[in-house]
Amino acid sequence: MKACRQCKAIVKNATKCPICGSEDLTEKWYGLVIVLNPEKSQLAKLLNIKVAGEYALNVD
Ligand SMILES: [Zn+2]
């Protein structure tokens, strides 16, 4: 699995990010965050996540 450097979304079996469309992906990411309901999640607000999905906490 890779993570998008732009929005930190986890990308599986794809060469570009399904959330923001960026091709700037990295295999060096840490901490998996699963956001089910970004509008109600404090963590999603903190990480500026607006679309439900799986995200990395940190990317290199
Ligand atoms: Zn992205």
mmCIF file of C-alpha atoms and ligand atoms in Angstrom:
data_model
loop_
_atom_site.group_PDB
_atom_site.id
_atom_site.type_symbol
_atom_site.label_atom_id
_atom_site.label_comp_id
_atom_site.label_asym_id
_atom_site.label_seq_id
_atom_site.Cartn_x
_atom_site.Cartn_y
_atom_site.Cartn_z
ATOM 1 C CA MET A 1 0.000 0.000 0.000
ATOM 2 C CA LYS A 2 1.080 3.540 -0.709
ATOM 3 C CA ALA A 3 -0.063 6.867 0.633
ATOM 4 C CA CYS A 4 -0.710 10.129 -1.182
ATOM 5 C CA ARG A 5 1.699 12.921 -0.253
ATOM 6 C CA GLN A 6 -0.918 15.564 -0.969
ATOM 7 C CA CYS A 7 -3.910 14.391 1.072
ATOM 8 C CA LYS A 8 -2.455 11.357 2.916
ATOM 9 C CA ALA A 9 -5.070 8.954 1.551
ATOM 10 C CA ILE A 10 -4.067 5.280 1.422
ATOM 11 C CA VAL A 11 -3.847 4.120 -2.197
ATOM 12 C CA LYS A 12 -4.259 0.436 -3.042
ATOM 13 C CA ASN A 13 -3.443 -1.031 -6.449
ATOM 14 C CA ALA A 14 -3.478 2.311 -8.211
ATOM 15 C CA THR A 15 -0.916 4.745 -9.577
ATOM 16 C CA LYS A 16 -2.831 7.811 -8.560
ATOM 17 C CA CYS A 17 -4.792 8.961 -5.556
ATOM 18 C CA PRO A 18 -8.560 8.284 -5.726
ATOM 19 C CA ILE A 19 -9.271 11.259 -3.454
ATOM 20 C CA CYS A 20 -7.291 14.135 -4.975
ATOM 21 C CA GLY A 21 -5.950 12.616 -8.210
ATOM 22 C CA SER A 22 -2.299 13.225 -7.334
ATOM 23 C CA GLU A 23 0.368 10.814 -8.616
ATOM 24 C CA ASP A 24 2.722 11.835 -5.814
ATOM 25 C CA LEU A 25 2.589 8.581 -3.810
ATOM 26 C CA THR A 26 5.004 7.172 -1.239
ATOM 27 C CA GLU A 27 5.586 3.801 0.389
ATOM 28 C CA LYS A 28 7.021 5.574 3.431
ATOM 29 C CA TRP A 29 4.032 6.372 5.572
ATOM 30 C CA TYR A 30 3.143 5.751 9.207
ATOM 31 C CA GLY A 31 -0.019 5.224 11.218
ATOM 32 C CA LEU A 32 -3.288 4.165 9.672
ATOM 33 C CA VAL A 33 -6.390 6.268 10.310
ATOM 34 C CA ILE A 34 -9.801 5.075 9.176
ATOM 35 C CA VAL A 35 -12.307 7.902 8.825
ATOM 36 C CA LEU A 36 -15.916 6.795 8.504
ATOM 37 C CA ASN A 37 -17.691 10.067 9.083
ATOM 38 C CA PRO A 38 -15.423 13.070 8.494
ATOM 39 C CA GLU A 39 -18.082 15.579 9.560
ATOM 40 C CA LYS A 40 -18.346 14.074 13.038
ATOM 41 C CA SER A 41 -14.719 13.105 13.562
ATOM 42 C CA GLN A 42 -12.435 15.423 15.529
ATOM 43 C CA LEU A 43 -9.447 13.556 14.121
ATOM 44 C CA ALA A 44 -10.667 14.166 10.584
ATOM 45 C CA LYS A 45 -10.945 17.876 11.348
ATOM 46 C CA LEU A 46 -7.465 17.882 12.824
ATOM 47 C CA LEU A 47 -6.034 16.174 9.746
ATOM 48 C CA ASN A 48 -8.197 18.217 7.367
ATOM 49 C CA ILE A 49 -9.885 15.109 5.953
ATOM 50 C CA LYS A 50 -13.167 15.703 4.163
ATOM 51 C CA VAL A 51 -13.775 12.381 2.419
ATOM 52 C CA ALA A 52 -14.326 9.082 4.269
ATOM 53 C CA GLY A 53 -11.582 6.513 3.768
ATOM 54 C CA GLU A 54 -8.224 5.267 5.000
ATOM 55 C CA TYR A 55 -5.442 7.753 5.627
ATOM 56 C CA ALA A 56 -1.867 7.799 6.845
ATOM 57 C CA LEU A 57 -1.050 9.833 9.951
ATOM 58 C CA ASN A 58 2.321 10.816 8.523
ATOM 59 C CA VAL A 59 3.939 10.567 5.114
ATOM 60 C CA ASP A 60 7.619 11.032 4.235
HETATM 61 ZN ZN ZN B 1 -4.442 12.415 -2.512
#
